[in-house]
Structure formats: structure tokens, C-alpha cells
Coordinates of C-alpha atoms and ligand atoms in Angstrom, one line a residue:
M1 CA 0.0 0.0 0.0
D2 CA 1.2 3.5 -0.7
K3 CA 2.7 5.7 2.0
L4 CA 3.5 9.4 2.3
V5 CA 6.9 10.4 3.6
I6 CA 6.9 14.0 4.9
E7 CA 9.8 16.1 6.2
G8 CA 8.4 18.7 8.6
G9 CA 9.3 22.2 9.4
I10 CA 9.0 24.1 6.1
P11 CA 6.7 27.1 5.9
L12 CA 4.4 26.8 2.9
Q13 CA 4.8 29.6 0.3
G14 CA 3.2 30.1 -3.1
E15 CA -0.1 29.5 -4.8
I16 CA -2.2 26.5 -5.9
T17 CA -5.6 26.0 -7.5
I18 CA -8.4 24.3 -5.7
S19 CA -10.3 21.5 -7.5
G20 CA -14.0 21.0 -7.9
A21 CA -15.8 19.8 -4.8
K22 CA -16.0 16.0 -4.2
N23 CA -19.2 16.3 -2.3
A24 CA -20.9 18.3 -5.1
A25 CA -19.5 16.1 -7.9
L26 CA -20.9 12.9 -6.4
P27 CA -24.6 13.9 -6.3
I28 CA -24.3 15.8 -9.6
L29 CA -22.9 12.7 -11.4
C30 CA -25.8 10.7 -10.0
A31 CA -28.2 13.4 -11.3
S32 CA -27.3 12.3 -14.8
L33 CA -29.7 9.4 -14.3
L34 CA -32.6 11.8 -14.3
A35 CA -31.8 13.3 -17.8
E36 CA -32.8 12.0 -21.2
T37 CA -29.9 13.9 -22.9
P38 CA -26.2 14.2 -22.0
L39 CA -25.1 16.0 -18.9
K40 CA -21.8 17.9 -19.5
L41 CA -19.7 18.6 -16.4
S42 CA -16.5 20.5 -15.9
A43 CA -14.3 21.0 -12.8
V44 CA -14.8 17.3 -11.9
A45 CA -11.8 16.4 -9.7
K46 CA -9.9 13.2 -10.5
L47 CA -10.6 11.4 -7.2
K48 CA -11.1 7.8 -6.3
D49 CA -14.7 8.4 -5.2
V50 CA -15.5 10.2 -8.5
G51 CA -14.1 7.2 -10.4
T52 CA -16.1 4.8 -8.3
T53 CA -19.3 6.8 -9.0
I54 CA -18.7 6.9 -12.7
T55 CA -18.0 3.1 -12.7
L56 CA -21.3 2.5 -10.9
L57 CA -23.2 4.7 -13.4
E58 CA -21.6 2.9 -16.3
H59 CA -22.6 -0.4 -14.7
M60 CA -26.2 0.8 -15.1
G61 CA -25.8 1.8 -18.7
V62 CA -24.7 5.4 -18.5
Q63 CA -22.4 6.2 -21.4
T64 CA -19.5 8.4 -20.2
S65 CA -16.5 10.2 -21.7
R66 CA -13.8 11.9 -19.6
S67 CA -11.0 14.3 -20.6
E68 CA -9.1 16.3 -18.0
D69 CA -11.6 17.7 -15.6
R70 CA -14.6 17.3 -18.0
V71 CA -17.1 14.4 -17.9
V72 CA -20.1 13.8 -20.3
L73 CA -22.7 11.4 -19.1
D74 CA -25.5 10.1 -21.3
A75 CA -28.3 8.1 -19.4
S76 CA -30.5 7.6 -22.4
H77 CA -30.0 3.8 -22.4
I78 CA -30.1 2.6 -18.8
H79 CA -30.3 -1.3 -18.6
T80 CA -30.3 -1.9 -14.9
Q81 CA -31.5 -0.1 -11.9
E82 CA -29.3 -2.0 -9.5
A83 CA -26.3 -0.7 -7.4
P84 CA -24.5 -3.9 -6.3
Y85 CA -22.9 -4.4 -2.9
E86 CA -19.4 -4.8 -4.4
M87 CA -19.5 -1.2 -5.6
V88 CA -21.6 0.4 -2.8
K89 CA -19.4 -1.1 0.0
T90 CA -16.4 1.0 -1.2
M91 CA -18.4 4.2 -1.2
R92 CA -21.4 5.1 0.8
A93 CA -22.3 8.0 -1.4
S94 CA -23.6 5.4 -3.9
I95 CA -26.9 5.7 -2.1
L96 CA -27.3 8.9 -4.2
V97 CA -28.5 6.8 -7.2
L98 CA -31.6 5.7 -5.2
G99 CA -33.7 8.8 -5.6
P100 CA -32.9 9.4 -9.3
L101 CA -33.5 5.8 -10.3
L102 CA -36.8 5.7 -8.5
A103 CA -37.9 9.0 -9.9
R104 CA -37.0 8.2 -13.6
F105 CA -37.6 4.4 -13.8
G106 CA -40.0 3.6 -10.9
H107 CA -37.6 1.0 -9.5
A108 CA -34.3 0.8 -7.7
R109 CA -32.3 -2.0 -6.0
V110 CA -29.5 -0.4 -4.1
S111 CA -27.2 -2.2 -1.6
L112 CA -27.5 -0.8 1.9
P113 CA -24.2 1.1 2.5
G114 CA -22.3 -0.4 5.4
G115 CA -21.1 1.7 8.3
C116 CA -17.8 3.3 8.0
A117 CA -14.9 4.4 10.3
I118 CA -16.6 7.6 11.4
G119 CA -20.0 6.2 12.4
S120 CA -22.9 3.9 11.6
R121 CA -24.3 6.5 9.1
P122 CA -27.8 5.0 8.6
V123 CA -30.0 6.0 5.6
D124 CA -33.3 5.8 7.3
L125 CA -34.2 9.4 6.5
H126 CA -33.6 8.8 2.8
I127 CA -36.0 5.8 2.9
K128 CA -38.6 7.5 5.0
G129 CA -38.6 10.6 2.7
L130 CA -39.1 8.4 -0.4
Q131 CA -41.9 6.5 1.3
A132 CA -43.5 9.9 2.1
M133 CA -43.5 10.4 -1.7
G134 CA -45.4 7.1 -2.2
A135 CA -42.5 4.7 -2.8
E136 CA -42.9 1.0 -1.7
I137 CA -39.6 0.2 0.0
H138 CA -38.4 -2.9 1.8
I139 CA -35.0 -4.1 2.9
E140 CA -34.0 -7.7 2.0
H141 CA -30.7 -9.5 1.8
G142 CA -28.9 -6.2 2.5
Y143 CA -30.5 -4.4 -0.4
I144 CA -33.0 -1.6 -0.5
E145 CA -35.8 -2.7 -2.9
A146 CA -37.8 0.4 -4.0
H147 CA -40.8 0.7 -6.3
A148 CA -43.0 3.6 -7.3
I149 CA -45.3 3.8 -10.4
K150 CA -45.0 7.6 -10.0
L151 CA -43.6 9.5 -7.0
K152 CA -46.0 12.0 -5.5
G153 CA -45.0 15.4 -4.1
A154 CA -45.1 15.5 -0.3
R155 CA -44.2 17.6 2.7
Y156 CA -41.4 15.9 4.6
F157 CA -39.6 17.0 7.8
M158 CA -36.2 15.5 8.2
D159 CA -35.6 15.1 12.0
M160 CA -31.8 15.3 11.4
V161 CA -30.0 17.5 9.0
T162 CA -28.7 15.1 6.3
V163 CA -26.7 16.3 3.4
T164 CA -27.1 13.3 1.0
G165 CA -30.6 12.7 2.4
T166 CA -31.6 16.2 1.3
E167 CA -29.9 15.6 -2.1
N168 CA -31.5 12.2 -2.7
L169 CA -35.0 13.5 -1.9
M170 CA -34.5 16.7 -3.9
M171 CA -33.5 14.7 -7.0
A172 CA -36.4 12.3 -6.5
A173 CA -38.9 15.2 -6.2
C174 CA -37.8 16.7 -9.5
L175 CA -39.8 14.1 -11.5
A176 CA -42.6 13.6 -8.9
D177 CA -46.2 14.4 -9.5
G178 CA -46.9 17.7 -7.7
T179 CA -44.9 19.7 -5.2
T180 CA -42.5 18.5 -2.5
V181 CA -41.5 20.5 0.5
L182 CA -38.3 19.4 2.3
E183 CA -38.2 20.8 5.8
N184 CA -35.0 21.0 8.0
A185 CA -33.1 20.5 4.7
A186 CA -29.3 20.7 4.6
K187 CA -27.9 24.1 3.6
E188 CA -24.4 23.0 2.5
P189 CA -23.0 24.7 -0.6
E190 CA -22.8 21.3 -2.3
V191 CA -26.6 21.0 -1.9
V192 CA -27.0 24.4 -3.5
D193 CA -24.6 23.5 -6.4
L194 CA -26.7 20.3 -7.1
A195 CA -29.9 22.4 -7.1
E196 CA -28.3 24.9 -9.5
C197 CA -27.4 22.0 -11.9
L198 CA -30.9 20.4 -11.6
I199 CA -32.5 23.8 -12.4
K200 CA -30.4 24.0 -15.5
M201 CA -31.6 20.5 -16.4
G202 CA -35.2 21.8 -16.2
A203 CA -36.1 21.2 -12.6
R204 CA -38.2 23.7 -10.7
I205 CA -36.6 24.2 -7.2
E206 CA -36.8 27.1 -4.7
G207 CA -35.1 27.6 -1.4
A208 CA -31.9 25.6 -1.9
G209 CA -29.4 26.8 0.7
T210 CA -32.2 27.4 3.2
D211 CA -33.8 24.9 5.5
I212 CA -37.0 24.7 3.4
I213 CA -36.6 23.5 -0.2
T214 CA -39.6 23.4 -2.5
I215 CA -39.5 21.3 -5.6
H216 CA -42.3 21.4 -8.2
G217 CA -42.2 18.1 -10.2
V218 CA -41.8 18.2 -14.0
E219 CA -42.3 15.6 -16.7
R220 CA -38.7 15.2 -17.7
L221 CA -35.2 16.6 -17.4
H222 CA -32.6 17.2 -20.0
G223 CA -28.8 17.5 -19.9
C224 CA -27.0 20.8 -19.4
D225 CA -23.5 22.3 -19.0
H226 CA -22.4 22.7 -15.4
Q227 CA -19.1 23.6 -13.6
V228 CA -18.8 22.0 -10.2
V229 CA -18.4 24.4 -7.3
C230 CA -14.9 24.6 -5.8
D231 CA -14.0 22.3 -2.9
R232 CA -14.4 24.3 0.3
I233 CA -13.0 21.4 2.4
E234 CA -9.9 21.0 0.3
A235 CA -9.4 24.8 0.5
G236 CA -9.9 24.8 4.3
T237 CA -7.3 22.0 4.6
Y238 CA -4.6 24.0 2.7
M239 CA -5.5 27.1 4.7
V240 CA -4.8 25.2 7.9
A241 CA -1.6 23.9 6.4
A242 CA -0.4 27.5 5.7
A243 CA -1.5 28.6 9.2
M244 CA 0.3 25.7 11.0
T245 CA 3.6 26.0 9.0
G246 CA 3.8 29.8 9.4
G247 CA 3.6 30.4 5.6
C248 CA 1.9 32.5 3.0
V249 CA -0.4 30.7 0.6
K250 CA -2.8 31.9 -2.1
L251 CA -5.6 29.5 -3.1
N252 CA -7.1 30.2 -6.5
N253 CA -10.7 28.9 -7.4
A254 CA -11.6 29.3 -3.7
R255 CA -14.7 31.2 -2.4
A256 CA -14.4 32.7 1.1
E257 CA -18.1 33.0 1.5
L258 CA -18.4 29.2 1.6
L259 CA -16.0 29.0 4.6
D260 CA -17.1 31.7 7.0
A261 CA -17.0 29.5 10.1
V262 CA -13.5 28.2 9.2
I263 CA -12.1 31.7 8.4
E264 CA -13.6 33.0 11.7
K265 CA -11.7 30.3 13.7
L266 CA -8.4 30.9 11.8
R267 CA -8.6 34.6 12.5
D268 CA -9.3 33.8 16.2
A269 CA -6.2 31.7 16.1
G270 CA -4.2 34.7 15.0
V271 CA -4.0 33.9 11.2
T272 CA -4.4 36.6 8.5
V273 CA -7.0 35.7 5.9
E274 CA -7.7 37.9 2.9
S275 CA -9.9 37.1 -0.1
D276 CA -11.5 38.3 -3.3
A277 CA -14.3 36.8 -5.4
T278 CA -12.2 33.8 -6.6
S279 CA -9.3 33.4 -4.2
I280 CA -8.2 33.2 -0.5
T281 CA -4.8 34.2 0.8
V282 CA -3.6 32.9 4.2
K283 CA -0.6 34.4 6.1
S284 CA 0.7 33.2 9.4
N285 CA 3.9 33.6 11.6
G286 CA 3.2 30.1 13.0
K287 CA 2.4 31.5 16.4
L288 CA -1.2 30.3 16.9
K289 CA -3.7 30.6 19.7
A290 CA -5.9 27.6 20.7
V291 CA -9.5 27.8 19.4
N292 CA -12.5 25.9 20.6
I293 CA -14.4 24.1 17.8
R294 CA -18.0 22.7 17.8
T295 CA -19.1 21.1 14.6
A296 CA -22.7 21.5 13.3
P297 CA -24.5 21.7 9.9
H298 CA -23.7 24.5 7.5
P299 CA -23.2 27.4 8.0
A300 CA -21.7 26.4 11.3
F301 CA -18.3 24.8 11.6
P302 CA -18.1 21.8 9.2
T303 CA -17.4 18.4 10.6
D304 CA -15.2 17.7 7.6
M305 CA -12.8 20.4 9.0
Q306 CA -12.8 19.1 12.6
A307 CA -9.7 16.9 12.3
Q308 CA -7.8 19.6 10.5
M309 CA -8.5 22.2 13.2
M310 CA -7.6 19.7 15.9
A311 CA -4.2 19.4 14.2
L312 CA -3.8 23.2 14.4
N313 CA -4.7 23.1 18.1
T314 CA -2.0 20.4 18.9
I315 CA 0.7 23.1 18.3
A316 CA -1.3 26.2 19.3
D317 CA -0.7 28.2 22.5
G318 CA -3.3 27.1 25.1
V319 CA -6.0 24.5 25.6
A320 CA -8.8 23.9 23.1
K321 CA -12.1 22.0 23.3
V322 CA -13.1 20.2 20.1
T323 CA -16.7 18.9 20.1
E324 CA -18.0 16.7 17.3
T325 CA -21.8 16.7 17.1
I326 CA -22.4 15.1 13.7
F327 CA -20.7 11.7 13.8
E328 CA -20.3 9.4 16.7
N329 CA -16.8 8.3 16.0
R330 CA -14.8 11.0 14.3
F331 CA -11.8 11.1 16.6
M332 CA -9.8 8.3 14.9
H333 CA -7.0 10.8 14.2
V334 CA -6.5 11.4 18.0
Q335 CA -4.4 8.3 18.7
E336 CA -2.3 8.8 15.6
M337 CA -1.7 12.5 16.6
Q338 CA -0.7 11.3 20.1
R339 CA 2.0 9.2 18.4
L340 CA 3.4 12.5 17.1
G341 CA 3.5 13.9 20.6
A342 CA 0.1 15.7 20.7
Q343 CA -1.5 16.1 24.1
I344 CA -5.2 15.2 23.6
E345 CA -7.8 13.7 25.9
V346 CA -11.1 12.4 24.6
E347 CA -14.2 12.6 26.8
G348 CA -17.3 11.4 24.8
N349 CA -17.7 13.6 21.8
T350 CA -15.3 16.2 23.1
A351 CA -11.5 16.3 22.8
I352 CA -9.4 18.5 25.1
V353 CA -6.2 19.5 23.2
R354 CA -3.3 21.0 25.0
G355 CA -0.9 22.7 22.6
V356 CA 2.8 21.6 22.7
P357 CA 5.8 23.5 21.3
K358 CA 6.7 20.8 18.9
L359 CA 5.4 17.5 17.4
E360 CA 7.9 14.7 16.7
G361 CA 7.9 12.8 13.4
A362 CA 6.8 9.2 13.6
T363 CA 5.0 6.5 11.6
V364 CA 1.2 6.9 11.7
M365 CA -1.8 5.3 10.0
A366 CA -4.6 7.0 8.1
T367 CA -8.1 5.7 9.0
D368 CA -10.6 7.9 7.1
L369 CA -10.4 10.7 4.6
R370 CA -10.3 13.8 6.8
A371 CA -8.3 12.1 9.6
S372 CA -5.6 11.3 7.0
A373 CA -5.6 15.0 6.0
S374 CA -5.1 16.0 9.6
L375 CA -2.1 13.7 9.9
V376 CA -0.5 15.3 6.8
L377 CA -1.0 18.7 8.4
A378 CA 0.7 17.5 11.7
A379 CA 3.5 15.9 9.6
L380 CA 4.2 19.2 7.9
V381 CA 5.1 20.8 11.3
A382 CA 6.5 17.8 13.1
S383 CA 10.3 17.7 13.5
G384 CA 12.0 15.1 11.3
E385 CA 10.3 12.6 9.1
T386 CA 6.7 11.3 9.3
I387 CA 5.5 8.3 7.4
I388 CA 1.7 8.1 6.9
E389 CA 0.4 4.6 5.9
R390 CA -2.8 3.7 4.1
I391 CA -3.0 6.9 2.2
Y392 CA -5.6 5.5 -0.1
H393 CA -8.0 7.3 2.2
L394 CA -6.5 10.6 1.1
D395 CA -6.8 9.7 -2.6
R396 CA -10.6 9.6 -2.1
G397 CA -10.9 13.4 -1.5
Y398 CA -7.7 15.3 -2.4
E399 CA -6.7 15.6 -6.0
N400 CA -2.9 15.8 -6.7
L401 CA -2.1 16.2 -3.0
E402 CA 1.6 15.7 -3.2
E403 CA 2.0 17.9 -6.3
K404 CA 0.0 20.7 -4.6
L405 CA 2.0 20.5 -1.4
T406 CA 5.3 20.2 -3.3
A407 CA 4.4 23.3 -5.3
L408 CA 4.1 25.1 -2.0
G409 CA 7.6 24.0 -0.9
A410 CA 6.7 21.0 1.2
K411 CA 9.0 18.0 1.3
V412 CA 6.5 15.2 0.5
K413 CA 7.0 12.0 -1.4
R414 CA 4.8 8.9 -2.1
T415 CA 6.3 5.5 -1.7
S416 CA 4.7 2.1 -2.2
Ligands
EPZ501 C1 -22.2 14.1 3.8 O1 -22.3 12.8 4.3 C2 -20.7 14.2 3.3 N1 -20.5 13.3 2.2 C3 -19.8 14.0 4.4 O2 -18.4 14.2 3.9 C4 -20.0 15.0 5.5 O3 -19.2 14.7 6.6 C5 -21.5 14.9 6.0 O4 -22.4 15.1 4.8 C6 -21.9 15.9 7.0 O5 -21.6 17.2 6.5 C7 -21.0 13.6 1.0 O6 -21.6 14.6 0.8 C8 -20.8 12.6 -0.1 P1 -25.3 13.2 6.7 P2 -23.8 12.2 4.7 O7 -26.4 12.4 6.1 O8 -24.8 12.8 3.8 C9 -27.2 10.9 10.4 C10 -16.2 13.7 3.6 O9 -15.3 13.6 4.4 N2 -28.1 10.4 9.5 O10 -25.4 14.7 6.6 O11 -23.6 10.7 4.7 C11 -25.8 10.5 10.2 O12 -25.5 9.2 10.8 C12 -17.5 13.1 3.9 O13 -16.1 14.3 2.5 C13 -29.1 9.5 10.0 O14 -29.2 9.2 11.1 O15 -24.0 12.8 6.1 C14 -24.9 11.6 10.8 O16 -24.8 11.4 12.2 C15 -17.5 12.3 5.3 N3 -30.0 9.0 9.1 C16 -25.8 12.8 10.5 O17 -27.1 12.4 10.3 C17 -30.0 9.3 7.7 O18 -30.8 8.8 7.0 C18 -25.3 13.7 9.3 O19 -25.2 12.8 8.3 C19 -29.0 10.2 7.3 C20 -28.1 10.7 8.2

């Protein structure tokens, strides 16, 4: 398995370009199933999860072509509405084909996604929402069997804010008979980007980005041209890297208004953050103040940035409380950071982080996507060499990670 070898202690300098958002690309790729003519996408990052999703869609009969960051998807000849376990088990977001398949074909057989390192991550709200729209759904042999002659518009209150749940139901509602109102909907920018793409495909959607989304069903959807929104979590990760190493980094294709909570916390930590419409610049002298973090749905502090900000707190001046309210097991990075000398105590869903003057390089193991990213950040400031194992987790969500870090002056190399 591949490893990353990182020599710590180098302030990052220079500029890089942020890729298209993984968590917008995945639902938008699945939205191709709703269209009777080709969907043309740009700014689709070359990520493992993107590749997995395209393979799953091709398995169903979607014709695809890819060049650089562009993907064209033609779902005019779908021959199966099944998402098999072998594919779903490697990527939970495969559940995002359920709503589109049911809406367009009236049938879907999707393997239940297993749990994952960060939590059980059930899909009960996806299922209940589709049932509210009239779908007949039962679970057998580990598969979701769903049927609906024609989905009907419904009012549905989601008792937890769920990002992919909101996306699945919004896609399903596009072709339902009548109007659907999703209450307590997720407001993440990736939900908004999906809605903007669906509207260009002919959908009638109001309120994306607020907690009440209204979808008026239409007969059919067509393809469109869509550029995927920039990846705010990738951007946030590099912002923390610049802050921790005491560098000066400019991120192109980054939108500050998608990262208000993260920028606020970096400024509280003593970091300078400036931005214009399409870029963010981060400057730091490496002297950081500890900042308390509490994750919550957008626009509050994103859970996908929790591990990264914990890395910053391990070397900041003071004691920080990091509370994770979204997932029940998203502290897998703690033990690995402790191997680098971090002082962290976990009490339930809160970690107490006492800043230390220096981390020491060591061999650590990646466990999930964002935990892996936080270990890269810690390695960039640890003295000496750090080896990060199982970095396939990183490849799921960070395009050209080594190239981008090397372009900023870091000493990073991938070994098998
Ligand atoms: C999306 O996952 C993201 N993935 C995650 O990013 C992100 O961490 C998460 O939203 C929260 O922001 C994609 O968009 C592909 P949820 P999702 O449904 O939709 C519970 C990354 O690192 N829940 O918003 O699966 C659930 O257990 C990944 O890029 C139910 O109980 O998350 C969790 O506790 C990791 N029943 C909470 O809601 C349901 O039916 C939020 O989950 C659905 C969710």
C-alpha cells in the first residue's frame, strides 16, 4: 500500500488551484440518471470516489466520456437499476443513485451502504422521505428494494439535517407528480450546487441553501453544462496547512463565503485571511492561539474540517475544546496524533487539546479521509520525518495532494 513520507518544518509559500468539490460532484454525477440527454460537467476532480461513482453509473448503462476535468454522461440507455454491494461497499455516497433511479424508472435495487470508520451512518431518513412520496420500499438480503409507479409530491420534515438525504430527496422530487417541500433541509454549498445544476436541467426548485426546499415536479429533465463548485474542504485544509507551517499561501478557485466559520476560527487563532471573489490568501507567523471548535450543519463549523483544526490546536498556545456533534466516532485521528506527541484527551464527543511547542515525526496510519488529511498537516510541522500509511483514504478526497504541497515548498513523497 502507498505511504506518504513528509519532512516537517517548512513554511508553505506560493499558490495553488483548488479542485472541484468532491461532495458536489458525487450527487451531480448521479443526477445524470434523471436526464434524457447528455449532462456535460467541468471541474470534476480526478478522485477515487469520482471514479467509483462513474463506474457505478456505467454499470447501469450510462455512457460516459472523460478528458481532464470534463465528464459527459448520457443516461438515455439505462439497462439496470441495481447498485451492487461490491460497488456500494467501497463508497457510501452510492446511495445517491436511489432517488434518481426511483424517480425516472420507478424501480431501484441499491445495496445498503455499510457503516464506516466515522460512524454507523444510517440512511433511514432517505428511505422515509421516499416513502412519504409514495415509494414502496423494503430491505431484503442487505438491499433496498424500492418501487413507485410515479412518486407524488409530499411535505417531509427531516428530523436530522442530512446532506445526502436532502440531495437524494431533492433529486427524486424533480420528477414527482406535484410539489414536494423538504423541511429542515441541509444548507451545505454542495446541496446548492446540485440544485443549480438540476434547475439548468429543467427542474423547478426554490429555497436551496435554506432549511426549506420546495420542488415542483416536472415531466422530464434534459442535460446541461455545469461547472462543479470549488471544494471548500480542500481549500480549508490547505488554509490550515499555511497557518500551521507559518507560511503565506494563495488559493485560486476558492470562495471565502463558503468558509465563513473556518475563516472566523483561523482569525481567532491569529491567522491573517484575505480574499477576493475567486481566491483566498492565508498568512501566518506560525504562532497560533488555541481555538474551541464545535461542529454542526452549515453554515456552522463543518465536521469535515474538525480533524484539520484539531491538528492546528495540537501546536497552538493554550487549551482547546473540540466537540464533534455530527458523527459518533470521528476522533480516529487522535491516537495517531498522540504518536506524534500531541496532548489530547477524549471525553465522549469532546476532545481536550493542550498545545505543545513541537510535534515529533513518527510512523502513523490513516483511518478515514479527513483524519488522514489532519495527519498530513501534523507531519508538515513535526520535526524530522513522518510516514503516513494507508493513504488510499487521502486519494478519495484530495486531487494531486503531493503535487500541490510540493508546489508550496513542502518535502513530500509517495512510496509504495
Ligand atoms: C455528507 O455525508 C458528506 N458526504 C460527508 O463528507 C459529511 O461529513 C457529511 O455530509 C456531514 O456534512 C457527501 O456529501 C458525499 P449526513 P452524509 O447524512 O450525507 C445521520 C467527507 O469527508 N443520518 O449529513 O452521509 C448520520 O448518521 C464526507 O467528504 C441519519 O441518522 O452525512 C450523521 O450522524 C465524510 N439518518 C448525521 O445524520 C440518515 O438517513 C449527518 O449525516 C442520514 C443521516
